[in-house]
Coordinates of C-alpha atoms and ligand atoms in Angstrom, one line a residue:
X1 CA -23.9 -31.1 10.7
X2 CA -21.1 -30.1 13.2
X3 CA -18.1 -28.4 12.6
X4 CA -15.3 -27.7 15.0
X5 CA -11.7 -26.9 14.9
X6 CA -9.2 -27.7 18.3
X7 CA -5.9 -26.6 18.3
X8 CA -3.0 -28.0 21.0
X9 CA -0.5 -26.1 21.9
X10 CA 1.7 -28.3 24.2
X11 CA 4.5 -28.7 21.4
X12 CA 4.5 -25.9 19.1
X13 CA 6.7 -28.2 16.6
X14 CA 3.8 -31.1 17.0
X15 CA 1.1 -28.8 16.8
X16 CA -2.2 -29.9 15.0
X17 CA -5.4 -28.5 14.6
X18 CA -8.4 -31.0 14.5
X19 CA -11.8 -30.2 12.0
X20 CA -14.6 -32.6 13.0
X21 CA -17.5 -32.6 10.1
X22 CA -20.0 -35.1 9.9
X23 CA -18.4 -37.8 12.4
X24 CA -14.9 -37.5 10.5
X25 CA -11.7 -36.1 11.8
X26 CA -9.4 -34.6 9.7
X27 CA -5.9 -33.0 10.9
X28 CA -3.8 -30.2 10.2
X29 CA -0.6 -28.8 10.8
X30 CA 0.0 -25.4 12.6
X31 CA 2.7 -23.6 11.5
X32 CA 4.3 -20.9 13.6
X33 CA 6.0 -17.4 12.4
X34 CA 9.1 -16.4 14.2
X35 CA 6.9 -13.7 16.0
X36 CA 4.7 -16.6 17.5
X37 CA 1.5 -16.4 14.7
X38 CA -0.3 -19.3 14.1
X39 CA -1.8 -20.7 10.8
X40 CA -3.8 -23.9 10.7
X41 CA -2.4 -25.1 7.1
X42 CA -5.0 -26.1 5.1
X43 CA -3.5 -26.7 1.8
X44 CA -4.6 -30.7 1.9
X45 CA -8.4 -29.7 3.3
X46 CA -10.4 -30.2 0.2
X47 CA -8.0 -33.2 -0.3
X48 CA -8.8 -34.7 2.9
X49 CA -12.3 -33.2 3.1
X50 CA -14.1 -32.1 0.1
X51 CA -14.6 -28.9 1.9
X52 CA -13.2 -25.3 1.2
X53 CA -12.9 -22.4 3.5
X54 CA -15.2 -19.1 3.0
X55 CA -13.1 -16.1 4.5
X56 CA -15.1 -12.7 3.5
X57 CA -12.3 -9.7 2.9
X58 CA -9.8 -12.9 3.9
X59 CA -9.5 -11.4 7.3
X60 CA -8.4 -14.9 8.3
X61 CA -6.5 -16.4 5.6
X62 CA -2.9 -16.1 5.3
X63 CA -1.4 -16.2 1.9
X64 CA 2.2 -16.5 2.1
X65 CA 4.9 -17.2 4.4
X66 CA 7.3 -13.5 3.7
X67 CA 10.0 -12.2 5.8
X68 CA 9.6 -8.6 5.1
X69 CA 7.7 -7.3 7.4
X70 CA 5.7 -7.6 10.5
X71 CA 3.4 -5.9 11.8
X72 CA 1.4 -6.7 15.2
X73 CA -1.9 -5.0 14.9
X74 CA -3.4 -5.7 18.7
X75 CA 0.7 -3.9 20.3
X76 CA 0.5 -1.3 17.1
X77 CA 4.1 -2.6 16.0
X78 CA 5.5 -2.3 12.3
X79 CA 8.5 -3.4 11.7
X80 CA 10.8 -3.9 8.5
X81 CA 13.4 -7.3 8.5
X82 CA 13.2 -6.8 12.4
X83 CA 14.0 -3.1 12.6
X84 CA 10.8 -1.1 14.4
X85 CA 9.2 1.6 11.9
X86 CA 10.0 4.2 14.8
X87 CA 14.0 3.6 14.5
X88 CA 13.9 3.6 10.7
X89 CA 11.8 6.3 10.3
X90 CA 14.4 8.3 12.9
X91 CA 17.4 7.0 11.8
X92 CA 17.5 5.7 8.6
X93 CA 16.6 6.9 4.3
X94 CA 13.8 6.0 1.9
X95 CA 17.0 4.3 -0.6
X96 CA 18.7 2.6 2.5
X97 CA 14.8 1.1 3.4
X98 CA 14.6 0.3 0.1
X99 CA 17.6 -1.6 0.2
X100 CA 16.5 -3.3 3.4
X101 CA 13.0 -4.7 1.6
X102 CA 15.0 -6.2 -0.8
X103 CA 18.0 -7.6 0.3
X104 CA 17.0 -8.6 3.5
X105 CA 19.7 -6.7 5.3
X106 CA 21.0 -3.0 6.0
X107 CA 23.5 -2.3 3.5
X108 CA 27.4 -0.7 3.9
X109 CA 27.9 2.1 2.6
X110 CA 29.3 1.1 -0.5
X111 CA 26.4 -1.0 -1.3
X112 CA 24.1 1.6 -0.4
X113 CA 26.1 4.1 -2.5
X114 CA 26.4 1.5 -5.4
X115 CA 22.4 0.8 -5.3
X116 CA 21.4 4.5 -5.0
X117 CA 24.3 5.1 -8.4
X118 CA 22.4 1.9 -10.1
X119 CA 19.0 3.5 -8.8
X120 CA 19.9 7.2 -10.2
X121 CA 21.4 6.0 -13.1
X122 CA 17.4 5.5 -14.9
X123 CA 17.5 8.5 -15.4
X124 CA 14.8 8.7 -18.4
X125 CA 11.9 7.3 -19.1
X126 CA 11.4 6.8 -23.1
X127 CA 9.6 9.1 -24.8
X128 CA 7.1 7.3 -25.8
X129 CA 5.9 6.6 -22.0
X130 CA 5.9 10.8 -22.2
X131 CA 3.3 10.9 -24.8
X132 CA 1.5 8.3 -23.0
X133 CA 1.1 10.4 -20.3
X134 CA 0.6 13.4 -22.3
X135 CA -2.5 11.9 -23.8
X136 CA -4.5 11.5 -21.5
X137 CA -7.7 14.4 -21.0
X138 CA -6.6 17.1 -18.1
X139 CA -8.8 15.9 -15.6
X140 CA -8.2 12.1 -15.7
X141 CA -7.4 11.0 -12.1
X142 CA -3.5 10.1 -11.9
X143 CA -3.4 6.9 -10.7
X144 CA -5.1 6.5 -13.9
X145 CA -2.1 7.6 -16.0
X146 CA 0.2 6.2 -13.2
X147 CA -0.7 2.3 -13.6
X148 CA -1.0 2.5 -17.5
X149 CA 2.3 4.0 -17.8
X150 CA 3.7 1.2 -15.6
X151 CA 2.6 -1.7 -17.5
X152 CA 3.5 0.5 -21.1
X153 CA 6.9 -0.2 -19.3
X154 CA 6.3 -3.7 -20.4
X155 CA 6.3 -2.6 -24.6
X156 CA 9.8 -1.1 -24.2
X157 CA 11.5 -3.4 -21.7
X158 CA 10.7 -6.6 -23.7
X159 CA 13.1 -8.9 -22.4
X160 CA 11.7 -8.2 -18.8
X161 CA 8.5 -8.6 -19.9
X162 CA 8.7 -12.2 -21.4
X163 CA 10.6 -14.1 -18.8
X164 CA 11.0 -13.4 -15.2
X165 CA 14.7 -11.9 -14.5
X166 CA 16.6 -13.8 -12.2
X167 CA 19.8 -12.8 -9.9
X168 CA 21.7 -9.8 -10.9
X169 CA 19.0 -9.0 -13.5
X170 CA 16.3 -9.2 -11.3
X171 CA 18.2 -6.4 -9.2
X172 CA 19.1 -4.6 -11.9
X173 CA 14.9 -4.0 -12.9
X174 CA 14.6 -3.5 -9.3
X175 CA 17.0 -0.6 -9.1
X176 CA 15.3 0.3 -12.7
X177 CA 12.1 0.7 -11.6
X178 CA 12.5 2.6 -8.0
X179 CA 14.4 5.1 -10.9
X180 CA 12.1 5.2 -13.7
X181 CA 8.8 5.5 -11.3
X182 CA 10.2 8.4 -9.8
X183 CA 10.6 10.2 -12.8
X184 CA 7.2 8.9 -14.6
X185 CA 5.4 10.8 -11.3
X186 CA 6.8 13.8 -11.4
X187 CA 6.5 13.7 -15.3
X188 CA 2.5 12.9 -14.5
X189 CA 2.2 15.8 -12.3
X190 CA 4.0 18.5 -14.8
X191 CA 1.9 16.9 -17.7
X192 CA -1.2 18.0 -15.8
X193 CA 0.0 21.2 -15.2
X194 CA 0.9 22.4 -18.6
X195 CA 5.0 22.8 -17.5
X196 CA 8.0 21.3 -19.6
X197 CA 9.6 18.0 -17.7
X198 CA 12.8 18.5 -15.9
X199 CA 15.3 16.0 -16.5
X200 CA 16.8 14.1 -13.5
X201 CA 19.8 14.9 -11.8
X202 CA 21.4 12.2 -11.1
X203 CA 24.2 14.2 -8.3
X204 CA 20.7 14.5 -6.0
X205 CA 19.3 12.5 -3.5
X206 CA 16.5 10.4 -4.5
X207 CA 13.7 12.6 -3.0
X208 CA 15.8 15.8 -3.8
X209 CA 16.1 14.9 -7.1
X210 CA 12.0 14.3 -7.5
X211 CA 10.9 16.9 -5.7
X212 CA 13.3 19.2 -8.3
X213 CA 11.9 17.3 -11.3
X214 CA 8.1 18.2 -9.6
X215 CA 9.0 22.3 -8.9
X216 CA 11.9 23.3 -10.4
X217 CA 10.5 26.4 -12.6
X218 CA 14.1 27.7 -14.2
X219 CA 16.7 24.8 -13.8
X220 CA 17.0 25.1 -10.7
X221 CA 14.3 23.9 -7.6
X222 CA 16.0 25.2 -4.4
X223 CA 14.3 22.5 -2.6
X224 CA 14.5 23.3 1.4
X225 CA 16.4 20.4 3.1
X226 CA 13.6 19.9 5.5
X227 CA 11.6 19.9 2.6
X228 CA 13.3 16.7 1.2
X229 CA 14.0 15.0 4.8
X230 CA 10.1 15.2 5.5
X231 CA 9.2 13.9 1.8
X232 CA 11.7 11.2 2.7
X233 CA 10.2 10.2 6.0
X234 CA 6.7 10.0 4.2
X235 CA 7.9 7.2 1.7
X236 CA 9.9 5.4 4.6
X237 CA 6.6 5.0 6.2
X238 CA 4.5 3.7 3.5
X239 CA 7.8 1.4 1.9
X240 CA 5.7 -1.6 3.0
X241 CA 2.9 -2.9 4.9
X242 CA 2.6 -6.7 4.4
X243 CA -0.3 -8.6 2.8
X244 CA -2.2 -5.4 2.4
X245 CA -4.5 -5.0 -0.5
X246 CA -2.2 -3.6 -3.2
X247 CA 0.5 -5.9 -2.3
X248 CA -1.3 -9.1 -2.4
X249 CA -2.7 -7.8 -5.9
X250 CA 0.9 -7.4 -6.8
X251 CA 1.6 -10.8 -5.2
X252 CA -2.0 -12.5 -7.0
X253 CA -0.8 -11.3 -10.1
X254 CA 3.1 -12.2 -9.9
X255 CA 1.8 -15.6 -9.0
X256 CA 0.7 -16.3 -12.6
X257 CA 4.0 -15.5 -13.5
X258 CA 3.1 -12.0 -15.1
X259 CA 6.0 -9.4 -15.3
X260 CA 6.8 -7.3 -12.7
X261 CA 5.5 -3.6 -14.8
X262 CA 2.2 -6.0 -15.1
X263 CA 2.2 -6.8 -11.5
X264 CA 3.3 -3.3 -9.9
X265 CA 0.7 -1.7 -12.0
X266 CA -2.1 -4.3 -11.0
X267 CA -1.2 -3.1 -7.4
X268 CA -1.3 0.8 -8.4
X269 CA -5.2 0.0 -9.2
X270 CA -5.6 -1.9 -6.1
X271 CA -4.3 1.3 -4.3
X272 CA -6.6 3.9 -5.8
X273 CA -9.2 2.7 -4.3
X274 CA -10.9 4.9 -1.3
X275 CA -10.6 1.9 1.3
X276 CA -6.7 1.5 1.0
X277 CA -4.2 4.0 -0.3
X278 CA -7.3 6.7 -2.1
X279 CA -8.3 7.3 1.6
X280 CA -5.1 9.9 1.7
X281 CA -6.7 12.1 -1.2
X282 CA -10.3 11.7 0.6
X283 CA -9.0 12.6 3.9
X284 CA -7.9 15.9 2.4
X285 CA -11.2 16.3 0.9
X286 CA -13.4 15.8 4.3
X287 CA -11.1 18.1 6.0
X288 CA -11.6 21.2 3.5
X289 CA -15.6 19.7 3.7
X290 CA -15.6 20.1 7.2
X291 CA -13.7 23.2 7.0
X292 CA -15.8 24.9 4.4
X293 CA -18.9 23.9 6.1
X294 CA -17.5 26.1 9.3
X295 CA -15.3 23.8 11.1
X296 CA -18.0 21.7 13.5
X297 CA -16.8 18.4 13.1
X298 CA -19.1 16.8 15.6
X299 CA -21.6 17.0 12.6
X300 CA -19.2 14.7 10.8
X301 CA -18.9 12.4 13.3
X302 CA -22.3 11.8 13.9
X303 CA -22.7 11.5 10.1
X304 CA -19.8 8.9 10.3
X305 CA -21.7 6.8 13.1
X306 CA -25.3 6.7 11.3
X307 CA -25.3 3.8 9.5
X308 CA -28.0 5.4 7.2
X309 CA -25.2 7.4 5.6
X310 CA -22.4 6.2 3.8
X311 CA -20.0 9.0 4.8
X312 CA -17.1 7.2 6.7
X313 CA -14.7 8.9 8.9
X314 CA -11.7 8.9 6.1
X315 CA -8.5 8.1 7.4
X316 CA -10.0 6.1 10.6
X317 CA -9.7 2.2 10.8
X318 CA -7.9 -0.3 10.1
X319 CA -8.3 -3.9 9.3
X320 CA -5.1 -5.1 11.3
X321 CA -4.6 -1.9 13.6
X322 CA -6.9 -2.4 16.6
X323 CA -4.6 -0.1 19.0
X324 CA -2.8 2.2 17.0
X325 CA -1.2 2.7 13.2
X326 CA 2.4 3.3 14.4
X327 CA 2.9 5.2 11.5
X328 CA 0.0 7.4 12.1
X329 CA 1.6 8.5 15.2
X330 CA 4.9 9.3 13.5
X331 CA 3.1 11.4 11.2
X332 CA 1.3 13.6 13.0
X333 CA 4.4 14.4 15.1
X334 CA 6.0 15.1 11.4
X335 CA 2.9 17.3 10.7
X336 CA 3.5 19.8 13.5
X337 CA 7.3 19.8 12.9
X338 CA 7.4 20.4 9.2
X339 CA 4.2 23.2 8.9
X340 CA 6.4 24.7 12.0
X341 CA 10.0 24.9 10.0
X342 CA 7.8 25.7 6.6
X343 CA 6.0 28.4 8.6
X344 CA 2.5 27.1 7.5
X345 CA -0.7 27.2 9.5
X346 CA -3.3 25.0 8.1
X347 CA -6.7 24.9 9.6
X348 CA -7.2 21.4 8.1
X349 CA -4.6 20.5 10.8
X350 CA -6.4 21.8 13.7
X351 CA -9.7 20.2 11.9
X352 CA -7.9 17.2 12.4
X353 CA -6.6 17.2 15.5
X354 CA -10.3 18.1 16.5
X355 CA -11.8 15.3 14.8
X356 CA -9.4 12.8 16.2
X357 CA -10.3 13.4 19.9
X358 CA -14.2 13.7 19.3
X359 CA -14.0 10.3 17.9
X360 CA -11.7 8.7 20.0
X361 CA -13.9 9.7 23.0
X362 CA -16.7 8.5 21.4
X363 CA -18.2 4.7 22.1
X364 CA -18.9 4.3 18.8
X365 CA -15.0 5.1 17.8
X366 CA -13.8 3.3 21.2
X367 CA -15.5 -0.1 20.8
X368 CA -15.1 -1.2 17.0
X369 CA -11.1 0.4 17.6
X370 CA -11.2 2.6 15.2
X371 CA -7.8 4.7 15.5
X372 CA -6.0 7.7 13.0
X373 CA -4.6 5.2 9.9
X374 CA -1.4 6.0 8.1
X375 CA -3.7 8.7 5.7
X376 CA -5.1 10.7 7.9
X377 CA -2.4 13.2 8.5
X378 CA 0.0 12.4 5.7
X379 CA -2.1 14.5 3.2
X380 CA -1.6 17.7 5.8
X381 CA 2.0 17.0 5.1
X382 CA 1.7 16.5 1.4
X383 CA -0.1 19.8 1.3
X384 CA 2.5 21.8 3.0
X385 CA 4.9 20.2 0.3
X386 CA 3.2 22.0 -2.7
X387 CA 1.6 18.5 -3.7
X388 CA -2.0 18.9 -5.0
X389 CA -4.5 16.4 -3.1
X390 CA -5.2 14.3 -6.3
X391 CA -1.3 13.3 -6.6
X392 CA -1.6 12.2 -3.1
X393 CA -2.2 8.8 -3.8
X394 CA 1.0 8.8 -6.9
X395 CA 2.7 10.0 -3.9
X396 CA 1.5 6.8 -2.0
X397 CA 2.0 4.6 -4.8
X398 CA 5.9 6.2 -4.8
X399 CA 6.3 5.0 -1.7
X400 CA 5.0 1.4 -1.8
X401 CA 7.3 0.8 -4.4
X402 CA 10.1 -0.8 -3.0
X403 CA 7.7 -3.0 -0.6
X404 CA 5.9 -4.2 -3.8
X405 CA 8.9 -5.2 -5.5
X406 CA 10.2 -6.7 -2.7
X407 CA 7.5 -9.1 -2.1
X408 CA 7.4 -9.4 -5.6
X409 CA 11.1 -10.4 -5.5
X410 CA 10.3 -12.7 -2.5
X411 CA 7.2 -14.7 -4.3
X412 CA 9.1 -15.3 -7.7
X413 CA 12.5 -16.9 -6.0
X414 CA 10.1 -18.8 -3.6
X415 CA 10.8 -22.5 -4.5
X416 CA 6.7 -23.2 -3.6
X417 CA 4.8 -20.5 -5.5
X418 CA 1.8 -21.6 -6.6
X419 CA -0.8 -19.7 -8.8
X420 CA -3.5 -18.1 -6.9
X421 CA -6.5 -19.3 -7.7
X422 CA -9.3 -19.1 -4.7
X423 CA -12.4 -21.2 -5.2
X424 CA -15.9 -20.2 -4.5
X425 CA -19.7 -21.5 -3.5
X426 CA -22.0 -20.9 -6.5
X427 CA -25.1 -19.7 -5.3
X428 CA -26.4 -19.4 -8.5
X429 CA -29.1 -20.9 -10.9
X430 CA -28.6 -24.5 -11.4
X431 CA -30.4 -25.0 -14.6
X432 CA -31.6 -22.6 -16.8
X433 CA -32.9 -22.4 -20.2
X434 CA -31.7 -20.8 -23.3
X435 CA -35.0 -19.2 -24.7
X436 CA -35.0 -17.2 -27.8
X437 CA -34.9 -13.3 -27.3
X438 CA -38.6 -12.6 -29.4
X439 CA -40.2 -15.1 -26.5
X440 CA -38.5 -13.3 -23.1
X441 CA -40.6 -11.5 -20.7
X442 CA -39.1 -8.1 -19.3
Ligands
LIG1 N1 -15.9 5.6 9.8 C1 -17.0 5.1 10.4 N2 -17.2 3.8 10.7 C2 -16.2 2.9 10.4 C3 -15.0 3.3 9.8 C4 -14.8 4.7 9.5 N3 -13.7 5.1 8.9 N4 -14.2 2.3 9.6 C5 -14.9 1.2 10.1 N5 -16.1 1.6 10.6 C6 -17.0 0.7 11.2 C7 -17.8 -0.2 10.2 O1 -18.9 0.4 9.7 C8 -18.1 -1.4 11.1 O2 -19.2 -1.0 11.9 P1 -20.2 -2.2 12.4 O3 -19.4 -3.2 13.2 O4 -21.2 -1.5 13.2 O5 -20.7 -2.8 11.2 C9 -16.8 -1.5 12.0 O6 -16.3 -0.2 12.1 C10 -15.8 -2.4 11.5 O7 -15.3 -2.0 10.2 P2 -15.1 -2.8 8.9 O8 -15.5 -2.1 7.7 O9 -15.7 -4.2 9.1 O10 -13.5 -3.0 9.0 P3 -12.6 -3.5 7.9 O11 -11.5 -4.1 8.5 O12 -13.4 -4.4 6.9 O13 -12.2 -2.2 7.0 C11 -11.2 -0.1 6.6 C12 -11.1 -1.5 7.3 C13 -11.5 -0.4 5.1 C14 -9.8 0.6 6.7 C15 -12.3 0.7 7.2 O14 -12.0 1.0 8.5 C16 -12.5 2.0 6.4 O15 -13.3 2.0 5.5 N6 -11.9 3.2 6.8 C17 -12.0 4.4 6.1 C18 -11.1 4.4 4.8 C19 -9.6 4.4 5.1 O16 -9.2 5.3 5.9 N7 -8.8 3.6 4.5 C20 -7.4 3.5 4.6 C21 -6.9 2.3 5.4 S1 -5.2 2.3 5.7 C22 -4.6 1.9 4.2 O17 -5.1 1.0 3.5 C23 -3.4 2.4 3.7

């Protein structure tokens, strides 16, 4: 049995990709993105074939055409509806991005002030959500709280949860959400220390008016400006990352047609997990590790080479980046600029810093491209904030928000969504008999 697949790429428009398996020829089309990718498209290939495709981690399948965003991971480019990551992050605000994800352009002012007003104007979350989040034990992980409280949106929101919103109304949960998350994290994180919620003030910026909600002790917070413009820059830089693990969760589940609270909370599990956005909270932990153990992190890296030992080098690789996480780079300019104005010297920093140019002198770093990720300095500036490590990932989850709904957004008016619904090989017993439990051996 052979098995190969041509691709000719004289015509880009006539472009067809050819899969010979035993002595049959079957064609595909290409499809091209406006950045020049190419996708063999094999929706008819079990059709045409009988055969499926197996694609460990799906590091080759493409699940959706989107016009979000783009990233190139080989030129370390990110960029949102055409507009690089460095400009945005430089020149532009968390709301405004948010805008951009889902309406596809940069709003006026008057639209951006008229979507921040809608945005602000959640400004509660019912109370029952509160004792939600009150009841769970002091030391349960946030995310944990986090993704039930977002589907629980789903028992007081009824009419959002029973039929997908269209239009206006679609907008309007939009702009609901972005408000209501807000306030459920910085409810989560007062809940876990023992203080009394703040209510929302709907005259401050979005990330003024959170971080008030998360520190304000007598009314009133007193937030440093820089304080808000750094916590600002942070969510701009996670808003969205394409088919990335959480969002093709949100995405997977959106495609059966469940409700958007159902769907961002599906992608809040996804998140917590120590491979994608948990790596922020684990970063932190190496560090003070590393730090605690006296600061020699070429122990660490050698533990992170040794294939014997699980530990991995937190914060390093990246399953598109194989140059450099543009957003890494913003970030640990941010780091030194916003411990500078705050006046705070963290040795985890330096720890850092060391770490990152052991390993990117090292072979073992060098060859399988294994760069700094969006985590691995964002948690210095989280610290500096006042945020405790395990919100880190909330934090994350905060910021992704407006990318998942977006794609969210995008799949749902999408005239050709399909249910997901991969296929497998079963590798498993063929035939096997039922025998009753007094006859079977250990
Ligand atoms: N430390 C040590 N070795 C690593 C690391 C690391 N952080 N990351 C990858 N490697 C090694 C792997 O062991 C593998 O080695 P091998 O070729 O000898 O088997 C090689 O590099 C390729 O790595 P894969 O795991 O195949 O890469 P993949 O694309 O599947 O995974 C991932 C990417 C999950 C990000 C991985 O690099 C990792 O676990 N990093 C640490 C966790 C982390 O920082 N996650 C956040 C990612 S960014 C985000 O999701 C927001």
């Amino acid at each position: 049995m052979t098995s190969t697949v041509t691709t000719t790429t004289t015509n880009l428009s006539t472009n067809k990709a050819k899969i010979e398996f035993e002595g049959k020829t079957f064609e595909f089309p290409v499809v091209t993105g406006t950045e020049g990718e190419r996708a063999i498209d094999i929706t008819e290939l079990r059709a045409k074939s009988g055969l499926i495709t197996m694609d460990n981690g799906l590091m080759n399948t493409g699940s959706c055409f989107s016009s979000i965003t783009y990233l190139d991971g080989d030129l370390g480019t990110l960029k949102y509806r055409g507009i690089p990551i460095e400009v945005l992050a430089a020149k532009s605000t968390f709301t405004e991005i948010a805008y951009l994800l889902v309406y596809t352009k940069l709003p006026t002012k008057k639209e951006l002030t008229s979507f921040e007003e809608r945005i602000a104007s959640y400004d509660t979350i019912p109370d029952g959500i509160i004792n939600l989040l009150k009841s769970f034990p002091a030391d349960a992980h946030p995310m944990a709280s986090m993704s039930a409280a977002t589907v629980a949106l789903s028992g007081y929101y009824t009419e959002f949860a029973e039929k997908i919103p269209k239009g206006e109304a679609l907008e309007i949960l939009i702009a609901q959400m972005l408000g209501q998350f807000k306030i459920m994290t910085a409810a989560c994180y007062r809940i876990r220390k023992n203080l009394p919620l703040v209510k929302s003030d709907k005259k401050l910026s979005y990330c003024g008016d959170f971080l008030n909600m998360m520190f304000s002790r007598d009314g009133k917070a007193n937030i440093d400006p820089e304080v808000i413009k750094a916590l600002d820059v942070l969510l701009m830089l996670h808003a969205d990352h394409e088919q990335n693990c959480s969002t093709a969760t949100v995405r997977m589940v959106g495609s059966a047609q469940s409700n958007i609270f159902a769907s961002a909370a599906a992608g809040i599990n996804a998140l917590w997990g120590p491979l994608h956005g948990g790596a922020n909270q684990k970063v932190i932990e190496m560090l003070e590790m590393i730090h605690k153990d006296g600061g020699g992190y070429k122990k660490f890296i050698a533990k992170a080479k040794d294939k014997s030992d699980s530990f991995l080098l937190m914060g390093f690789g990246h399953r598109v980046y194989k140059n450099f996480d543009p957003r890494a780079t913003i970030i640990k300019k941010a780091c030194d600029t916003v411990l500078q104005k705050l006046g705070i010297k963290d040795p985890l920093l330096d720890i850092a810093k060391g770490l990152e140019e052991e390993a990117l002198k090292d072979s073992y770093f060098v060859e399988r491209k294994l760069y700094p990720n969006v985590d691995f300095y964002s948690g210095i500036i989280y610290r500096a904030l006042g945020i405790p490590t395990e919100m880190f990932t909330v934090m994350f989850a905060l910021g992704r928000m407006p990318g998942w709904l977006a794609q969210w957004k995008e799949q749902s008016e999408s005239p050709v969504n399909r249910i997901a619904r991969p296929r497998q090989i079963f590798n498993g017993h063929v035939n096997q008999e039922y025998t009753s439990i007094e006859t079977r051996n250990s």
